[in-house]
């Protein structure tokens, strides 16, 4: 019994230490006072959470008001804000990327380190260097989707039914 | 004696089965195994193998349309999703089967640990399982990179950085290993040939050792020699039924939640988070930089490798192994807490 009490205590101690450490790390991120960092965060929202318009707009506005504006073309950020407010997210992201010197990877040579930006594309390469947006997984189900869904639901149900019927006398599905 | 149509049908079927068995030796699979082998917990390894088989089949389909060259990879994934008949669905199954394989492998590892199935004489098979788990993670990582969206691009950046941190040992993971072929293409080869090939090889060895040592005893069955025995083919049949349920689940997930494909890579930014199974490492990276990925992964696998050499008692019941359960609880709490932490943090730049 004392052994299990020690296990419980250990788990509680590890859990609280880790949660406090990670919470401190998260708070340490705070609100940046660097325009470049805020532009990066705005792009991150567009790429990862494009529906979060309020957060994206906040980051774009904060980037223009930040104390340290080095390395950012603020005129492009301002244009990006106008375009974003006009719901042209694609162009807004492109302008935000250009405002910090980022550009589409041309993909012709070896991958460069993340923070290094290659020379501007030339000739035919320029045509390839077009930024694309996230292609969402799905925007609604059509008739064929519903049929496939029904088919696989049936397959799953048959599988579960057979598994239950084939279980051993002493052991159930969950044991 | 009368001969009924049913009797004739049964005789014909018997003859066919006998003819097949004479040539393929199928009845050799009817060796007896303990009854508990049929329960779900003891079927997790087989289900992991089923997920792997689904990945191989859907992967073969995807390779017919995927172009791994960096200037075409992202566009070819979009082509698969938008233009290839059933492409979105097949990619969805592949995506969800990969998640299922990871989850099932973790659950299988947990079951083996909790029931002491790694103990003598099965230490070697535990190590083979750990190696396969590492390969599963490798397959997930390379699969993330080769779709070549922003997430994949940044994952490759981490791959390069870790390759450099490893020095000479990491040369394969850098672009200086082969000047004639893009690193992305080499990771693609790893994803479709090297890693699955190694998994198949180790899986064969894993199964052969299970056959050699027998199904591990269940601590819940106190009198193992008295336990009812059933033919292994019955276990395979039930595994087939469970696999069918898995296929159904993956199909439903693929229809309802097909994976997105991120934007084509943009140089000069680091704005994405990795797949959820790497989030615990992402939290470590946020705290201590890219090298923490190496140290964190190394620490986890060192613990896994050491398990059979540290917990050497004959006791298999988890109730009588508080120290082992304490270790498990600490590792699980650590991993869950670090994973949850990433869910509440914004993507941050670590490279460069």
Short mmCIF file of C-alpha atoms in Angstrom, two decimals:
data_model
loop_
_atom_site.label_atom_id
_atom_site.label_comp_id
_atom_site.label_asym_id
_atom_site.label_seq_id
_atom_site.Cartn_x
_atom_site.Cartn_y
_atom_site.Cartn_z
CA UNK A 1 0.00 0.00 0.00
CA UNK A 2 2.87 2.36 0.86
CA UNK A 3 4.39 1.52 -2.53
CA UNK A 4 1.26 2.68 -4.36
CA UNK A 5 1.07 5.85 -2.26
CA UNK A 6 4.65 6.60 -3.34
CA UNK A 7 3.68 6.02 -7.01
CA UNK A 8 0.74 8.41 -6.69
CA UNK A 9 2.91 11.04 -4.99
CA UNK A 10 5.56 10.72 -7.69
CA UNK A 11 2.99 11.16 -10.46
CA UNK A 12 1.53 14.24 -8.77
CA UNK A 13 4.98 15.79 -8.27
CA UNK A 14 6.09 15.12 -11.88
CA UNK A 15 2.76 16.36 -13.24
CA UNK A 16 2.83 19.61 -11.29
CA UNK A 17 6.51 20.32 -12.06
CA UNK A 18 6.01 19.73 -15.78
CA UNK A 19 2.79 21.74 -15.95
CA UNK A 20 4.37 24.68 -14.09
CA UNK A 21 7.48 24.57 -16.28
CA UNK A 22 5.51 24.44 -19.51
CA UNK A 23 3.10 27.14 -18.32
CA UNK A 24 6.08 29.37 -17.49
CA UNK A 25 7.47 28.69 -20.95
CA UNK A 26 4.16 29.60 -22.54
CA UNK A 27 3.90 32.82 -20.56
CA UNK A 28 7.51 33.60 -21.39
CA UNK A 29 6.50 33.82 -25.06
CA UNK A 30 4.27 36.77 -24.22
CA UNK A 31 3.49 39.52 -26.72
CA UNK A 32 6.53 40.28 -28.81
CA UNK A 33 7.72 43.86 -29.33
CA UNK A 34 9.40 42.92 -32.63
CA UNK A 35 7.54 43.55 -35.88
CA UNK A 36 9.23 40.59 -37.58
CA UNK A 37 8.10 38.18 -34.87
CA UNK A 38 4.54 39.50 -35.04
CA UNK A 39 4.45 39.19 -38.84
CA UNK A 40 5.63 35.58 -38.47
CA UNK A 41 2.86 34.94 -35.95
CA UNK A 42 0.28 36.44 -38.32
CA UNK A 43 1.50 34.12 -41.11
CA UNK A 44 1.43 31.19 -38.69
CA UNK A 45 -2.22 31.92 -37.91
CA UNK A 46 -3.07 32.16 -41.61
CA UNK A 47 -1.34 28.83 -42.33
CA UNK A 48 -2.54 26.91 -39.26
CA UNK A 49 -5.77 28.58 -38.17
CA UNK A 50 -7.02 30.64 -41.10
CA UNK A 51 -10.51 30.99 -39.61
CA UNK A 52 -9.19 33.00 -36.67
CA UNK A 53 -9.60 36.41 -38.37
CA UNK A 54 -9.50 38.41 -35.15
CA UNK A 55 -6.14 36.98 -34.06
CA UNK A 56 -4.64 37.42 -37.53
CA UNK A 57 -5.75 41.06 -37.76
CA UNK A 58 -4.46 41.75 -34.23
CA UNK A 59 -1.03 40.42 -35.14
CA UNK A 60 -0.89 42.48 -38.35
CA UNK A 61 -1.86 45.65 -36.45
CA UNK A 62 0.55 44.89 -33.60
CA UNK A 63 3.37 44.35 -36.11
CA UNK A 64 2.91 47.94 -37.35
CA UNK A 65 2.84 49.36 -33.80
CA UNK A 66 5.71 47.28 -32.38
CA UNK A 67 8.72 49.02 -30.82
CA UNK A 68 11.35 47.23 -32.93
CA UNK A 69 10.54 47.49 -36.62
CA UNK A 70 13.90 46.41 -38.07
CA UNK A 71 13.86 44.06 -41.06
CA UNK A 72 10.21 44.58 -41.93
CA UNK A 73 8.78 46.53 -44.88
CA UNK A 74 5.92 48.17 -43.00
CA UNK A 75 4.31 49.57 -46.15
CA UNK A 76 3.77 45.97 -47.30
CA UNK A 77 2.33 45.06 -43.90
CA UNK A 78 -0.12 47.98 -44.18
CA UNK A 79 -1.14 46.80 -47.67
CA UNK A 80 -1.53 43.26 -46.26
CA UNK A 81 -3.91 44.63 -43.61
CA UNK A 82 -6.06 46.32 -46.27
CA UNK A 83 -6.17 43.14 -48.34
CA UNK A 84 -6.92 40.98 -45.32
CA UNK A 85 -9.78 43.26 -44.32
CA UNK A 86 -11.02 42.93 -47.91
CA UNK A 87 -10.90 39.10 -47.31
CA UNK A 88 -8.08 38.49 -49.82
CA UNK A 89 -6.17 36.20 -47.45
CA UNK A 90 -3.99 34.76 -50.22
CA UNK A 91 -2.52 38.13 -51.25
CA UNK A 92 -2.32 39.27 -47.63
CA UNK A 93 -0.15 36.27 -46.72
CA UNK A 94 2.00 36.80 -49.79
CA UNK A 95 2.60 40.45 -48.85
CA UNK A 96 3.34 39.56 -45.23
CA UNK A 97 5.93 37.04 -46.42
CA UNK A 98 7.49 39.59 -48.75
CA UNK A 99 7.55 42.18 -45.96
CA UNK A 100 10.14 40.08 -44.07
CA UNK A 101 12.05 38.91 -47.15
CA UNK A 102 10.50 35.45 -47.34
CA UNK A 103 9.44 34.00 -50.67
CA UNK A 104 8.17 30.75 -52.13
CA UNK A 105 10.74 27.97 -52.24
CA UNK A 106 11.62 27.34 -55.88
CA UNK A 107 12.30 23.72 -55.23
CA UNK A 108 14.90 23.29 -57.93
CA UNK A 109 17.98 22.71 -55.82
CA UNK A 110 18.85 21.44 -52.39
CA UNK A 111 16.66 22.75 -49.58
CA UNK A 112 18.21 25.82 -48.02
CA UNK A 113 18.25 26.33 -44.25
CA UNK A 114 14.90 27.70 -43.12
CA UNK A 115 16.04 31.23 -42.34
CA UNK A 116 18.06 31.59 -45.53
CA UNK A 117 16.29 33.03 -48.54
CA UNK A 118 17.65 32.18 -51.96
CA UNK A 119 18.18 34.67 -54.80
CA UNK A 120 15.10 36.00 -56.61
CA UNK A 121 13.70 33.58 -59.20
CA UNK A 122 14.56 34.19 -62.85
CA UNK A 123 12.88 33.27 -66.14
CA UNK A 124 10.90 30.06 -66.04
CA UNK A 125 11.69 29.61 -62.35
CA UNK A 126 9.63 32.69 -61.54
CA UNK A 127 6.55 30.98 -62.91
CA UNK A 128 6.97 28.14 -60.48
CA UNK A 129 7.54 30.40 -57.51
CA UNK A 130 3.86 31.06 -56.97
CA UNK A 131 2.60 30.79 -53.39
CA UNK A 132 -0.33 28.47 -52.86
CA UNK A 133 -2.87 28.41 -50.07
CA UNK A 134 -3.81 25.54 -47.81
CA UNK A 135 -6.09 23.10 -49.62
CA UNK A 136 -8.70 22.17 -47.01
CA UNK A 137 -9.52 18.53 -46.47
CA UNK A 138 -13.21 18.87 -47.22
CA UNK A 139 -15.96 21.38 -47.91
CA UNK A 140 -19.14 19.31 -47.60
CA UNK A 141 -20.24 15.82 -48.58
CA UNK A 142 -21.72 14.90 -51.96
CA UNK A 143 -23.82 11.85 -52.84
CA UNK A 144 -20.81 9.62 -53.54
CA UNK A 145 -19.28 10.58 -50.19
CA UNK A 146 -22.46 9.61 -48.36
CA UNK A 147 -22.49 6.24 -50.20
CA UNK A 148 -18.84 5.55 -49.30
CA UNK A 149 -19.53 6.63 -45.72
CA UNK A 150 -22.49 4.26 -45.46
CA UNK A 151 -20.41 1.44 -46.98
CA UNK A 152 -17.58 1.83 -44.51
CA UNK A 153 -19.96 2.21 -41.59
CA UNK A 154 -21.44 -1.14 -42.64
CA UNK A 155 -17.97 -2.71 -42.95
CA UNK A 156 -17.04 -1.45 -39.48
CA UNK A 157 -20.31 -2.71 -38.00
CA UNK A 158 -19.80 -6.16 -39.56
CA UNK A 159 -16.26 -6.21 -38.17
CA UNK A 160 -17.44 -5.35 -34.65
CA UNK A 161 -20.27 -7.89 -34.87
CA UNK A 162 -17.95 -10.69 -36.00
CA UNK A 163 -15.37 -9.76 -33.35
CA UNK A 164 -18.03 -9.97 -30.63
CA UNK A 165 -19.31 -13.31 -31.95
CA UNK A 166 -15.79 -14.76 -32.17
CA UNK A 167 -14.67 -13.72 -28.72
CA UNK A 168 -13.60 -16.48 -26.36
CA UNK A 169 -15.94 -17.69 -23.65
CA UNK A 170 -14.01 -15.96 -20.87
CA UNK A 171 -12.90 -12.82 -22.67
CA UNK A 172 -14.99 -10.05 -24.16
CA UNK A 173 -14.09 -7.32 -26.66
CA UNK A 174 -12.94 -5.04 -23.93
CA UNK A 175 -10.84 -7.56 -22.06
CA UNK B 1 -26.37 -44.76 -47.22
CA UNK B 2 -27.80 -41.72 -49.08
CA UNK B 3 -25.70 -38.93 -50.53
CA UNK B 4 -27.31 -35.50 -50.11
CA UNK B 5 -26.36 -32.37 -52.14
CA UNK B 6 -25.04 -30.83 -48.89
CA UNK B 7 -22.82 -33.87 -48.35
CA UNK B 8 -21.45 -33.60 -51.90
CA UNK B 9 -20.76 -29.85 -51.39
CA UNK B 10 -18.97 -30.50 -48.11
CA UNK B 11 -16.85 -33.25 -49.65
CA UNK B 12 -15.85 -31.02 -52.57
CA UNK B 13 -14.92 -28.18 -50.22
CA UNK B 14 -12.92 -30.61 -48.08
CA UNK B 15 -11.03 -31.80 -51.16
CA UNK B 16 -10.23 -28.25 -52.25
CA UNK B 17 -9.04 -27.36 -48.74
CA UNK B 18 -6.96 -30.53 -48.56
CA UNK B 19 -5.40 -29.78 -51.95
CA UNK B 20 -4.53 -26.23 -50.84
CA UNK B 21 -3.20 -27.46 -47.51
CA UNK B 22 -1.08 -30.15 -49.14
CA UNK B 23 0.69 -27.44 -51.15
CA UNK B 24 0.72 -24.50 -48.72
CA UNK B 25 0.63 -26.18 -45.31
CA UNK B 26 -2.18 -23.98 -43.97
CA UNK B 27 -3.08 -26.43 -41.21
CA UNK B 28 0.33 -25.78 -39.68
CA UNK B 29 -1.27 -22.55 -38.43
CA UNK B 30 -3.71 -24.53 -36.31
CA UNK B 31 -1.24 -24.95 -33.47
CA UNK B 32 -2.78 -24.34 -30.04
CA UNK B 33 -2.52 -20.98 -28.31
CA UNK B 34 -3.95 -19.96 -24.91
CA UNK B 35 -7.48 -18.63 -24.97
CA UNK B 36 -6.46 -15.17 -23.72
CA UNK B 37 -4.61 -14.60 -27.03
CA UNK B 38 -8.06 -13.86 -28.49
CA UNK B 39 -8.83 -10.86 -26.32
CA UNK B 40 -8.47 -7.33 -27.62
CA UNK B 41 -5.42 -6.43 -25.51
CA UNK B 42 -3.48 -9.40 -26.93
CA UNK B 43 -4.62 -8.52 -30.47
CA UNK B 44 -3.13 -5.00 -30.51
CA UNK B 45 0.11 -6.17 -32.14
CA UNK B 46 -1.84 -7.91 -34.90
CA UNK B 47 -3.99 -4.81 -35.38
CA UNK B 48 -0.83 -2.70 -35.70
CA UNK B 49 0.29 -5.08 -38.45
CA UNK B 50 -3.16 -4.72 -40.08
CA UNK B 51 -2.77 -0.91 -40.08
CA UNK B 52 0.66 -1.39 -41.66
CA UNK B 53 -0.87 -3.57 -44.39
CA UNK B 54 -3.48 -0.87 -45.11
CA UNK B 55 -0.66 1.68 -45.35
CA UNK B 56 1.22 -0.50 -47.83
CA UNK B 57 -1.84 -0.96 -50.06
CA UNK B 58 -2.87 2.72 -50.04
CA UNK B 59 0.79 3.74 -50.33
CA UNK B 60 1.18 1.67 -53.50
CA UNK B 61 -1.81 3.52 -55.00
CA UNK B 62 -0.43 6.93 -53.99
CA UNK B 63 3.02 6.23 -55.45
CA UNK B 64 1.41 5.90 -58.90
CA UNK B 65 0.58 9.61 -58.84
CA UNK B 66 3.03 11.26 -56.41
CA UNK B 67 6.06 13.10 -57.77
CA UNK B 68 8.76 13.40 -55.08
CA UNK B 69 10.81 16.09 -56.85
CA UNK B 70 10.83 19.27 -54.74
CA UNK B 71 9.48 21.44 -57.57
CA UNK B 72 6.46 19.16 -58.11
CA UNK B 73 5.78 17.33 -54.82
CA UNK B 74 3.21 19.71 -53.32
CA UNK B 75 1.44 20.13 -56.67
CA UNK B 76 1.29 16.36 -57.18
CA UNK B 77 -0.41 15.86 -53.79
CA UNK B 78 -2.97 18.48 -54.87
CA UNK B 79 -3.34 16.60 -58.16
CA UNK B 80 -4.03 13.36 -56.24
CA UNK B 81 -6.67 15.10 -54.10
CA UNK B 82 -8.36 17.13 -56.84
CA UNK B 83 -7.94 15.17 -60.11
CA UNK B 84 -7.33 11.48 -59.38
CA UNK B 85 -10.51 9.43 -59.02
CA UNK B 86 -10.77 8.42 -55.35
CA UNK B 87 -7.43 10.11 -54.63
CA UNK B 88 -8.71 12.21 -51.73
CA UNK B 89 -10.21 9.12 -50.13
CA UNK B 90 -7.11 6.92 -50.58
CA UNK B 91 -4.91 9.69 -49.17
CA UNK B 92 -7.36 10.04 -46.28
CA UNK B 93 -7.17 6.31 -45.50
CA UNK B 94 -3.35 6.47 -45.69
CA UNK B 95 -3.27 9.47 -43.34
CA UNK B 96 -5.60 7.93 -40.75
CA UNK B 97 -4.00 4.46 -41.00
CA UNK B 98 -0.68 6.09 -40.12
CA UNK B 99 -2.24 7.65 -37.00
CA UNK B 100 -3.87 4.31 -36.17
CA UNK B 101 -0.61 2.43 -36.56
CA UNK B 102 1.13 4.83 -34.17
CA UNK B 103 -1.66 4.67 -31.56
CA UNK B 104 -1.95 0.88 -31.81
CA UNK B 105 1.83 0.44 -31.53
CA UNK B 106 1.85 2.62 -28.39
CA UNK B 107 -1.06 0.65 -26.89
CA UNK B 108 0.68 -2.62 -27.78
CA UNK B 109 3.89 -1.44 -26.08
CA UNK B 110 1.87 -0.42 -23.00
CA UNK B 111 0.10 -3.78 -22.86
CA UNK B 112 3.37 -5.70 -23.17
CA UNK B 113 4.93 -3.56 -20.43
CA UNK B 114 1.97 -3.76 -18.04
CA UNK B 115 1.59 -7.54 -18.36
CA UNK B 116 5.34 -8.15 -18.13
CA UNK B 117 5.37 -9.87 -21.52
CA UNK B 118 8.88 -8.54 -22.21
CA UNK B 119 10.39 -10.70 -19.48
CA UNK B 120 12.63 -13.71 -19.97
CA UNK B 121 12.83 -15.25 -22.53
CA UNK B 122 11.19 -12.44 -24.54
CA UNK B 123 13.69 -9.61 -23.98
CA UNK B 124 14.98 -9.83 -27.54
CA UNK B 125 11.49 -9.58 -28.97
CA UNK B 126 10.83 -6.47 -26.84
CA UNK B 127 13.92 -4.85 -28.39
CA UNK B 128 12.71 -5.78 -31.88
CA UNK B 129 9.36 -4.17 -31.02
CA UNK B 130 11.09 -1.01 -29.83
CA UNK B 131 13.07 -0.88 -33.09
CA UNK B 132 9.83 -1.24 -35.06
CA UNK B 133 8.29 1.58 -33.00
CA UNK B 134 11.25 3.79 -33.96
CA UNK B 135 10.66 2.89 -37.61
CA UNK B 136 6.97 3.79 -37.30
CA UNK B 137 8.00 7.23 -36.04
CA UNK B 138 10.47 7.47 -38.91
CA UNK B 139 7.69 6.63 -41.38
CA UNK B 140 5.45 9.33 -39.88
CA UNK B 141 8.25 11.89 -40.07
CA UNK B 142 9.23 11.13 -43.66
CA UNK B 143 5.55 11.07 -44.65
CA UNK B 144 5.17 14.55 -43.18
CA UNK B 145 8.17 15.87 -45.12
CA UNK B 146 7.45 14.44 -48.55
CA UNK B 147 4.04 16.10 -48.97
CA UNK B 148 6.22 19.21 -49.20
CA UNK B 149 3.98 21.87 -47.77
CA UNK B 150 5.14 24.47 -45.26
CA UNK B 151 4.98 21.90 -42.43
CA UNK B 152 7.03 19.40 -44.46
CA UNK B 153 9.53 22.09 -45.46
CA UNK B 154 10.07 23.09 -41.83
CA UNK B 155 10.29 19.41 -40.79
CA UNK B 156 13.04 18.96 -43.37
CA UNK B 157 14.80 22.00 -41.89
CA UNK B 158 14.77 20.19 -38.55
CA UNK B 159 15.98 17.00 -40.26
CA UNK B 160 18.97 18.90 -41.68
CA UNK B 161 19.75 20.58 -38.37
CA UNK B 162 19.60 17.32 -36.41
CA UNK B 163 21.73 15.63 -39.07
CA UNK B 164 24.35 18.33 -38.52
CA UNK B 165 24.09 18.00 -34.73
CA UNK B 166 24.79 14.28 -35.05
CA UNK B 167 28.02 15.05 -36.92
CA UNK B 168 29.38 12.07 -38.87
CA UNK B 169 26.56 9.83 -37.63
CA UNK B 170 23.97 12.11 -39.18
CA UNK B 171 25.56 12.37 -42.61
CA UNK B 172 22.73 10.39 -44.27
CA UNK B 173 20.23 12.97 -42.99
CA UNK B 174 22.00 15.89 -44.66
CA UNK B 175 22.11 17.06 -48.26
CA UNK B 176 25.88 16.46 -48.44
CA UNK B 177 25.48 12.64 -48.43
CA UNK B 178 24.43 12.51 -52.09
CA UNK B 179 24.93 15.42 -54.47
CA UNK B 180 23.19 13.64 -57.33
CA UNK B 181 19.79 13.32 -55.68
CA UNK B 182 17.61 15.73 -53.71
CA UNK B 183 17.28 14.95 -50.01
CA UNK B 184 13.50 15.02 -50.47
CA UNK B 185 13.71 12.18 -53.00
CA UNK B 186 15.97 10.20 -50.66
CA UNK B 187 13.48 10.66 -47.81
CA UNK B 188 10.75 9.48 -50.20
CA UNK B 189 12.79 6.33 -50.91
CA UNK B 190 13.15 5.85 -47.15
CA UNK B 191 9.38 6.30 -46.74
CA UNK B 192 8.32 3.82 -49.42
CA UNK B 193 11.15 1.27 -49.41
CA UNK B 194 13.78 1.42 -46.67
CA UNK B 195 11.49 1.88 -43.65
CA UNK B 196 8.68 -0.49 -44.77
CA UNK B 197 11.32 -3.05 -45.81
CA UNK B 198 12.93 -2.92 -42.39
CA UNK B 199 9.53 -3.12 -40.70
CA UNK B 200 8.62 -6.22 -42.73
CA UNK B 201 11.96 -7.84 -41.88
CA UNK B 202 11.63 -7.12 -38.16
CA UNK B 203 7.95 -8.10 -38.17
CA UNK B 204 8.88 -11.49 -39.61
CA UNK B 205 11.48 -11.94 -36.86
CA UNK B 206 8.98 -10.70 -34.24
CA UNK B 207 6.39 -13.27 -35.37
CA UNK B 208 8.98 -16.06 -35.56
CA UNK B 209 10.04 -15.36 -31.97
CA UNK B 210 6.41 -15.30 -30.80
CA UNK B 211 6.03 -18.75 -32.42
CA UNK B 212 9.27 -19.89 -30.75
CA UNK B 213 8.39 -18.65 -27.24
CA UNK B 214 4.62 -18.98 -27.47
CA UNK B 215 1.99 -16.35 -26.69
CA UNK B 216 3.06 -14.58 -23.49
CA UNK B 217 1.14 -15.68 -20.38
CA UNK B 218 -1.55 -13.45 -18.94
CA UNK B 219 -1.05 -12.44 -15.29
CA UNK B 220 -4.85 -12.55 -15.03
CA UNK B 221 -4.81 -16.31 -15.60
CA UNK B 222 -3.30 -17.79 -12.41
CA UNK B 223 -3.02 -21.37 -13.61
CA UNK B 224 -1.56 -21.04 -17.11
CA UNK B 225 -1.11 -24.78 -17.88
CA UNK B 226 -4.83 -25.34 -17.16
CA UNK B 227 -5.99 -22.55 -19.48
CA UNK B 228 -8.17 -23.59 -22.42
CA UNK B 229 -6.24 -23.80 -25.71
CA UNK B 230 -7.62 -22.76 -29.10
CA UNK B 231 -6.17 -23.09 -32.59
CA UNK B 232 -4.11 -20.10 -33.74
CA UNK B 233 -6.36 -19.86 -36.81
CA UNK B 234 -9.20 -18.86 -34.48
CA UNK B 235 -7.03 -16.00 -33.23
CA UNK B 236 -6.35 -15.02 -36.86
CA UNK B 237 -10.08 -15.09 -37.65
CA UNK B 238 -10.88 -12.79 -34.75
CA UNK B 239 -7.97 -10.56 -35.75
CA UNK B 240 -9.49 -10.44 -39.23
CA UNK B 241 -12.82 -9.33 -37.75
CA UNK B 242 -11.13 -6.62 -35.65
CA UNK B 243 -9.16 -5.51 -38.72
CA UNK B 244 -12.43 -5.21 -40.63
CA UNK B 245 -13.71 -2.92 -37.87
CA UNK B 246 -10.48 -0.91 -38.20
CA UNK B 247 -10.96 -0.59 -41.97
CA UNK B 248 -14.51 0.64 -41.38
CA UNK B 249 -13.33 3.23 -38.88
CA UNK B 250 -10.53 4.46 -41.17
CA UNK B 251 -12.96 4.71 -44.10
CA UNK B 252 -15.38 6.81 -42.04
CA UNK B 253 -12.56 9.09 -40.84
CA UNK B 254 -11.21 9.42 -44.40
CA UNK B 255 -14.62 10.57 -45.67
CA UNK B 256 -15.47 12.89 -42.79
CA UNK B 257 -12.01 14.27 -41.99
CA UNK B 258 -9.71 14.04 -45.00
CA UNK B 259 -6.33 15.68 -44.36
CA UNK B 260 -5.63 19.14 -45.74
CA UNK B 261 -2.51 19.92 -47.73
CA UNK B 262 -0.68 23.01 -46.56
CA UNK B 263 0.66 25.86 -48.71
CA UNK B 264 3.71 25.29 -50.89
CA UNK B 265 6.91 26.01 -48.95
CA UNK B 266 7.99 29.57 -48.31
CA UNK B 267 11.63 30.23 -47.47
CA UNK B 268 12.56 32.43 -44.55
CA UNK B 269 9.72 31.60 -42.17
CA UNK B 270 8.99 28.94 -39.55
CA UNK B 271 5.31 29.07 -38.75
CA UNK B 272 3.88 25.56 -38.33
CA UNK B 273 3.65 22.95 -35.60
CA UNK B 274 4.45 19.28 -36.26
CA UNK B 275 1.98 16.38 -36.15
CA UNK B 276 0.49 15.80 -32.68
CA UNK B 277 2.70 12.78 -31.89
CA UNK B 278 5.74 15.06 -32.07
CA UNK B 279 4.25 17.77 -29.85
CA UNK B 280 6.06 16.61 -26.69
CA UNK B 281 9.31 17.13 -28.56
CA UNK B 282 8.12 20.53 -29.80
CA UNK B 283 7.62 21.68 -26.20
CA UNK B 284 11.17 20.56 -25.37
CA UNK B 285 12.41 22.40 -28.47
CA UNK B 286 10.58 25.55 -27.35
CA UNK B 287 12.42 25.39 -24.04
CA UNK B 288 15.90 24.23 -25.03
CA UNK B 289 16.24 24.48 -28.82
CA UNK B 290 16.56 21.95 -31.64
CA UNK B 291 19.10 19.77 -29.78
CA UNK B 292 16.35 18.94 -27.25
CA UNK B 293 14.60 16.88 -29.96
CA UNK B 294 17.66 14.68 -30.13
CA UNK B 295 18.04 14.40 -26.37
CA UNK B 296 14.32 13.83 -25.76
CA UNK B 297 14.07 11.09 -28.38
CA UNK B 298 17.29 9.51 -27.16
CA UNK B 299 16.07 9.52 -23.55
CA UNK B 300 12.72 7.90 -24.42
CA UNK B 301 14.32 5.13 -26.45
CA UNK B 302 17.06 4.60 -23.87
CA UNK B 303 14.33 3.98 -21.27
CA UNK B 304 12.50 1.61 -23.63
CA UNK B 305 15.67 -0.34 -24.43
CA UNK B 306 16.64 -0.62 -20.75
CA UNK B 307 13.23 -1.94 -19.60
CA UNK B 308 13.97 -5.71 -19.89
CA UNK B 309 17.41 -5.29 -18.34
CA UNK B 310 16.13 -3.35 -15.31
CA UNK B 311 12.80 -5.08 -14.55
CA UNK B 312 14.15 -8.64 -14.37
CA UNK B 313 11.98 -10.18 -11.66
CA UNK B 314 9.74 -13.09 -12.61
CA UNK B 315 6.66 -11.21 -11.40
CA UNK B 316 4.37 -10.26 -14.31
CA UNK B 317 1.34 -8.78 -12.55
CA UNK B 318 1.34 -4.98 -12.54
CA UNK B 319 -0.19 -5.01 -9.07
CA UNK B 320 3.02 -6.49 -7.68
CA UNK B 321 5.41 -4.24 -9.64
CA UNK B 322 4.93 -0.75 -8.15
CA UNK B 323 8.39 0.48 -9.19
CA UNK B 324 7.79 -0.47 -12.84
CA UNK B 325 4.34 1.12 -12.77
CA UNK B 326 5.81 4.27 -11.17
CA UNK B 327 8.29 4.54 -14.06
CA UNK B 328 5.49 4.06 -16.58
CA UNK B 329 3.29 6.65 -14.83
CA UNK B 330 6.12 9.22 -14.79
CA UNK B 331 6.89 8.71 -18.48
CA UNK B 332 3.21 8.89 -19.48
CA UNK B 333 2.54 12.00 -17.35
CA UNK B 334 5.64 13.68 -18.78
CA UNK B 335 4.70 12.92 -22.39
CA UNK B 336 1.05 13.94 -21.95
CA UNK B 337 1.94 17.18 -20.12
CA UNK B 338 4.53 18.14 -22.75
CA UNK B 339 2.06 17.30 -25.53
CA UNK B 340 -0.75 19.35 -24.00
CA UNK B 341 1.64 22.29 -23.52
CA UNK B 342 2.19 22.53 -27.28
CA UNK B 343 -1.55 22.67 -27.85
CA UNK B 344 -1.59 25.99 -25.99
CA UNK B 345 1.50 27.61 -27.53
CA UNK B 346 1.93 29.50 -30.79
CA UNK B 347 4.34 28.19 -33.42
CA UNK B 348 7.81 29.59 -32.84
CA UNK B 349 11.03 29.82 -34.86
CA UNK B 350 13.85 27.52 -33.74
CA UNK B 351 16.06 27.17 -36.80
CA UNK B 352 18.57 29.49 -38.39
#
